[in-house]
Amino acid sequence: KELASNDQVMYFQRMPSFWMVSGFLFVSVTGILVLATYKTPMLFGEEIRNKVWYMQQAADVIRYILISIGLICCYRPLSRAGY
């Protein structure tokens, strides 16, 4: 509880770059899974490949949400304390 109220910790959550980089890193992880399942089709069945593909689609939506949060943070002041 004290950690969440600390301005130095909360400072990172108000930085646009934090949200944008988080979005791209999140999609990169799921992209590796998609690449692995489609490069080795004999190891994974069609059902698993479809599930991984849907997971990638959901990750794309999450990426755009995180990037949007970052863009919103660009136009908001970081804090009243000057951080």
Backbone as a chain_set.jsonl record, in Angstrom:
{"seq": "KELASNDQVMYFQRMPSFWMVSGFLFVSVTGILVLATYKTPMLFGEEIRNKVWYMQQAADVIRYILISIGLICCYRPLSRAGY", "coords": {"N": [[0.828, -1.179, 0.0], [1.935, 1.257, 0.805], [3.941, 1.436, -1.056], [2.609, 1.823, -3.462], [1.667, 4.382, -3.112], [3.851, 5.959, -3.187], [5.513, 8.634, -4.694], [7.739, 8.435, -6.382], [7.633, 5.841, -7.383], [5.151, 5.854, -8.632], [5.694, 7.673, -10.577], [6.79, 6.435, -12.865], [4.567, 5.21, -13.949], [3.231, 7.303, -15.001], [4.651, 8.121, -17.133], [4.807, 8.485, -20.614], [6.449, 6.905, -22.276], [6.81, 4.553, -20.811], [4.326, 3.193, -21.016], [4.096, 2.878, -23.794], [6.368, 1.359, -24.499], [5.825, -0.886, -22.952], [3.578, -1.863, -24.278], [4.655, -2.637, -26.798], [6.525, -4.561, -25.972], [4.843, -6.48, -24.839], [3.431, -7.416, -27.082], [5.545, -8.463, -28.513], [6.266, -10.741, -27.084], [4.037, -12.452, -27.459], [4.212, -12.602, -30.19], [6.469, -14.16, -30.599], [5.525, -16.645, -29.763], [3.589, -17.111, -31.752], [5.196, -17.22, -34.016], [6.764, -19.481, -33.408], [4.823, -21.525, -33.382], [3.869, -21.516, -36.004], [6.131, -21.93, -37.536], [6.877, -24.478, -36.944], [4.863, -26.589, -37.762], [4.38, -29.329, -37.537], [4.669, -30.017, -34.9], [2.653, -28.793, -33.513], [-0.854, -28.857, -33.334], [-3.665, -28.01, -35.463], [-5.676, -26.818, -33.951], [-4.328, -25.744, -31.715], [-2.647, -23.915, -32.987], [-4.578, -22.136, -33.976], [-5.612, -21.131, -31.576], [-3.355, -19.816, -30.581], [-3.092, -17.89, -32.539], [-5.427, -16.384, -32.11], [-4.796, -15.443, -29.598], [-2.712, -13.758, -30.262], [-4.122, -11.82, -31.663], [-5.651, -10.718, -29.599], [-3.554, -9.702, -28.096], [-2.68, -7.686, -29.768], [-4.773, -5.853, -29.537], [-4.496, -5.184, -26.828], [-1.968, -4.019, -26.973], [-2.524, -1.678, -28.454], [-4.203, -0.408, -26.658], [-2.432, 0.07, -24.502], [-0.586, 1.772, -25.762], [-2.3, 3.877, -26.336], [-2.883, 4.759, -23.751], [-0.349, 5.701, -23.119], [-0.199, 7.845, -24.944], [-2.204, 9.463, -23.945], [-1.051, 10.124, -21.519], [0.921, 11.817, -22.395], [-0.208, 14.297, -22.617], [-0.953, 15.043, -20.125], [-0.18, 16.525, -16.985], [2.707, 15.429, -15.11], [2.843, 15.261, -12.251], [1.785, 16.926, -9.235], [3.873, 17.428, -7.587], [6.067, 17.92, -9.073], [7.414, 15.874, -10.33]], "CA": [[0.0, 0.0, 0.0], [2.825, 2.414, 0.851], [4.7, 1.475, -2.299], [1.743, 2.387, -4.503], [1.447, 5.806, -2.889], [5.13, 6.639, -3.321], [5.543, 9.403, -5.939], [8.806, 7.97, -7.262], [7.149, 4.643, -8.059], [4.044, 6.25, -9.494], [6.233, 8.493, -11.661], [6.944, 5.611, -14.065], [3.253, 4.938, -14.522], [2.755, 8.516, -15.675], [5.523, 8.4, -18.276], [4.275, 7.907, -21.854], [7.336, 5.863, -22.81], [6.557, 3.317, -20.066], [3.168, 2.515, -21.578], [4.352, 2.509, -25.181], [7.321, 0.241, -24.512], [5.114, -2.048, -22.414], [2.737, -2.388, -25.35], [5.461, -3.334, -27.795], [7.103, -5.758, -25.356], [3.77, -7.458, -24.681], [3.16, -8.014, -28.389], [6.721, -9.233, -28.916], [6.203, -12.055, -26.438], [3.06, -13.283, -28.161], [4.716, -12.803, -31.556], [7.39, -15.299, -30.557], [4.686, -17.846, -29.732], [2.994, -17.302, -33.076], [6.269, -17.654, -34.916], [7.143, -20.86, -33.076], [3.782, -22.482, -33.767], [3.713, -21.589, -37.456], [7.363, -22.431, -38.161], [6.958, -25.923, -36.686], [3.47, -27.047, -37.746], [4.249, -30.75, -37.199], [4.651, -30.156, -33.441], [1.431, -28.207, -32.97], [-2.043, -29.126, -34.132], [-4.394, -26.857, -36.008], [-6.422, -26.17, -32.873], [-3.386, -24.941, -30.92], [-2.23, -22.769, -33.811], [-5.681, -21.178, -34.005], [-5.671, -20.477, -30.268], [-2.228, -18.878, -30.501], [-3.409, -16.775, -33.434], [-6.403, -15.536, -31.406], [-4.057, -14.79, -28.523], [-1.984, -12.661, -30.894], [-5.096, -10.767, -31.965], [-5.956, -10.057, -28.32], [-2.358, -8.94, -27.718], [-2.677, -6.459, -30.575], [-5.725, -4.922, -28.916], [-3.863, -4.707, -25.591], [-0.897, -3.105, -27.365], [-3.094, -0.38, -28.818], [-4.696, 0.215, -25.424], [-1.282, 0.584, -23.76], [-0.055, 2.924, -26.495], [-3.259, 4.971, -26.136], [-2.646, 5.29, -22.402], [0.868, 6.496, -23.228], [-0.507, 9.103, -25.618], [-2.965, 10.281, -23.0], [-0.086, 10.622, -20.52], [1.711, 12.9, -22.992], [-0.905, 15.57, -22.493], [-1.31, 15.285, -18.734], [0.981, 16.838, -16.149], [3.193, 14.245, -14.425], [2.314, 15.307, -10.884], [1.828, 18.25, -8.621], [5.139, 17.581, -6.858], [7.111, 18.276, -10.022], [8.096, 14.691, -10.871]], "C": [[0.884, 1.259, 0.0], [3.605, 2.563, -0.448], [3.891, 2.119, -3.416], [1.508, 3.881, -4.315], [2.736, 6.618, -3.011], [5.194, 7.349, -4.681], [6.63, 8.932, -6.893], [8.391, 6.72, -8.02], [6.048, 5.012, -9.042], [4.511, 7.087, -10.685], [6.349, 7.683, -12.951], [5.615, 5.323, -14.737], [2.672, 6.151, -15.231], [3.602, 8.867, -16.898], [4.956, 7.749, -19.535], [5.139, 6.77, -22.388], [7.14, 4.535, -22.095], [5.422, 2.528, -20.703], [3.414, 2.052, -23.011], [5.308, 1.322, -25.279], [6.663, -1.016, -23.965], [4.231, -2.69, -23.481], [3.526, -3.176, -26.373], [6.111, -4.589, -27.23], [6.059, -6.855, -25.197], [3.482, -8.162, -26.001], [4.344, -8.849, -28.863], [6.702, -10.632, -28.323], [5.215, -12.961, -27.16], [3.481, -13.529, -29.607], [5.682, -13.972, -31.632], [6.606, -16.607, -30.529], [4.066, -18.142, -31.09], [4.041, -17.812, -34.051], [6.66, -19.102, -34.66], [6.093, -21.857, -33.534], [3.629, -22.587, -35.282], [4.969, -22.051, -38.173], [7.517, -23.933, -37.974], [5.555, -26.506, -36.621], [3.32, -28.518, -37.36], [4.216, -30.983, -35.689], [3.338, -29.683, -32.828], [0.268, -28.501, -33.909], [-2.701, -27.838, -34.601], [-5.13, -26.096, -34.911], [-5.51, -25.275, -32.027], [-2.925, -23.73, -31.709], [-3.324, -21.722, -33.893], [-5.786, -20.424, -32.683], [-4.543, -19.459, -30.117], [-2.485, -17.668, -31.393], [-4.413, -15.821, -32.783], [-5.746, -14.794, -30.245], [-3.263, -13.604, -29.072], [-2.923, -11.505, -31.219], [-5.474, -9.998, -30.701], [-4.772, -9.211, -27.871], [-2.258, -7.653, -28.521], [-3.62, -5.414, -29.985], [-5.114, -4.335, -27.646], [-2.733, -3.739, -25.91], [-1.448, -1.718, -27.685], [-3.671, 0.347, -27.603], [-3.54, 0.819, -24.643], [-0.669, 1.804, -24.453], [-0.995, 4.126, -26.341], [-3.105, 5.589, -24.758], [-1.39, 6.156, -22.407], [0.63, 7.834, -23.898], [-1.315, 10.036, -24.731], [-2.03, 10.886, -21.962], [0.776, 11.753, -21.077], [1.093, 14.261, -22.723], [-1.382, 15.869, -21.081], [-0.067, 15.66, -17.949], [1.383, 15.598, -15.349], [2.727, 14.184, -12.98], [2.389, 16.73, -10.366], [3.149, 18.501, -7.921], [6.291, 17.919, -7.784], [7.883, 17.103, -10.57], [7.674, 14.45, -12.286]], "O": [[0.605, 2.214, -0.725], [3.895, 3.677, -0.886], [4.431, 2.876, -4.223], [1.179, 4.575, -5.277], [2.7, 7.847, -2.942], [4.952, 6.721, -5.712], [6.454, 9.023, -8.108], [8.758, 6.554, -9.183], [6.032, 4.521, -10.17], [3.803, 7.196, -11.686], [6.036, 8.196, -14.026], [5.546, 5.206, -15.96], [1.711, 6.022, -15.989], [3.289, 9.816, -17.616], [4.652, 6.556, -19.515], [4.615, 5.78, -22.898], [7.289, 3.483, -22.716], [5.546, 1.32, -20.908], [2.99, 0.963, -23.397], [5.076, 0.392, -26.052], [6.92, -2.109, -24.468], [4.149, -3.915, -23.574], [3.115, -4.265, -26.774], [6.235, -5.587, -27.941], [6.358, -8.032, -25.4], [3.307, -9.38, -26.028], [4.151, -9.851, -29.552], [7.079, -11.597, -28.986], [5.528, -14.117, -27.442], [3.139, -14.562, -30.184], [5.706, -14.695, -32.628], [6.981, -17.57, -31.198], [4.025, -19.294, -31.523], [3.784, -18.737, -34.821], [6.865, -19.866, -35.604], [6.439, -22.931, -34.026], [3.289, -23.656, -35.789], [4.888, -22.52, -39.309], [8.207, -24.59, -38.752], [5.095, -26.882, -35.543], [2.252, -28.924, -36.903], [3.779, -32.043, -35.243], [2.959, -30.128, -31.745], [0.399, -28.402, -35.129], [-2.336, -26.737, -34.189], [-5.198, -24.867, -34.942], [-5.896, -24.163, -31.667], [-2.822, -22.634, -31.158], [-3.028, -20.527, -33.881], [-6.022, -19.216, -32.672], [-4.753, -18.368, -29.587], [-2.132, -16.545, -31.034], [-4.275, -14.603, -32.887], [-6.101, -13.653, -29.949], [-3.158, -12.567, -28.417], [-2.553, -10.341, -31.066], [-5.602, -8.774, -30.728], [-4.958, -8.124, -27.325], [-1.797, -6.635, -28.005], [-3.294, -4.228, -29.942], [-5.202, -3.13, -27.413], [-2.55, -2.748, -25.203], [-0.903, -0.707, -27.241], [-3.631, 1.575, -27.533], [-3.639, 1.95, -24.168], [-0.278, 2.763, -23.787], [-0.535, 5.262, -26.229], [-3.185, 6.809, -24.61], [-1.359, 7.216, -21.781], [1.187, 8.849, -23.478], [-1.13, 11.252, -24.762], [-2.203, 12.04, -21.569], [1.304, 12.562, -20.313], [1.802, 15.261, -22.615], [-2.123, 16.826, -20.858], [1.013, 15.144, -18.238], [0.527, 14.808, -14.951], [2.257, 13.137, -12.533], [2.983, 17.612, -10.987], [3.516, 19.652, -7.682], [7.397, 18.181, -7.312], [8.912, 17.298, -11.217], [8.139, 13.5, -12.915]]}, "num_chains": 1, "name": "protein.A"}
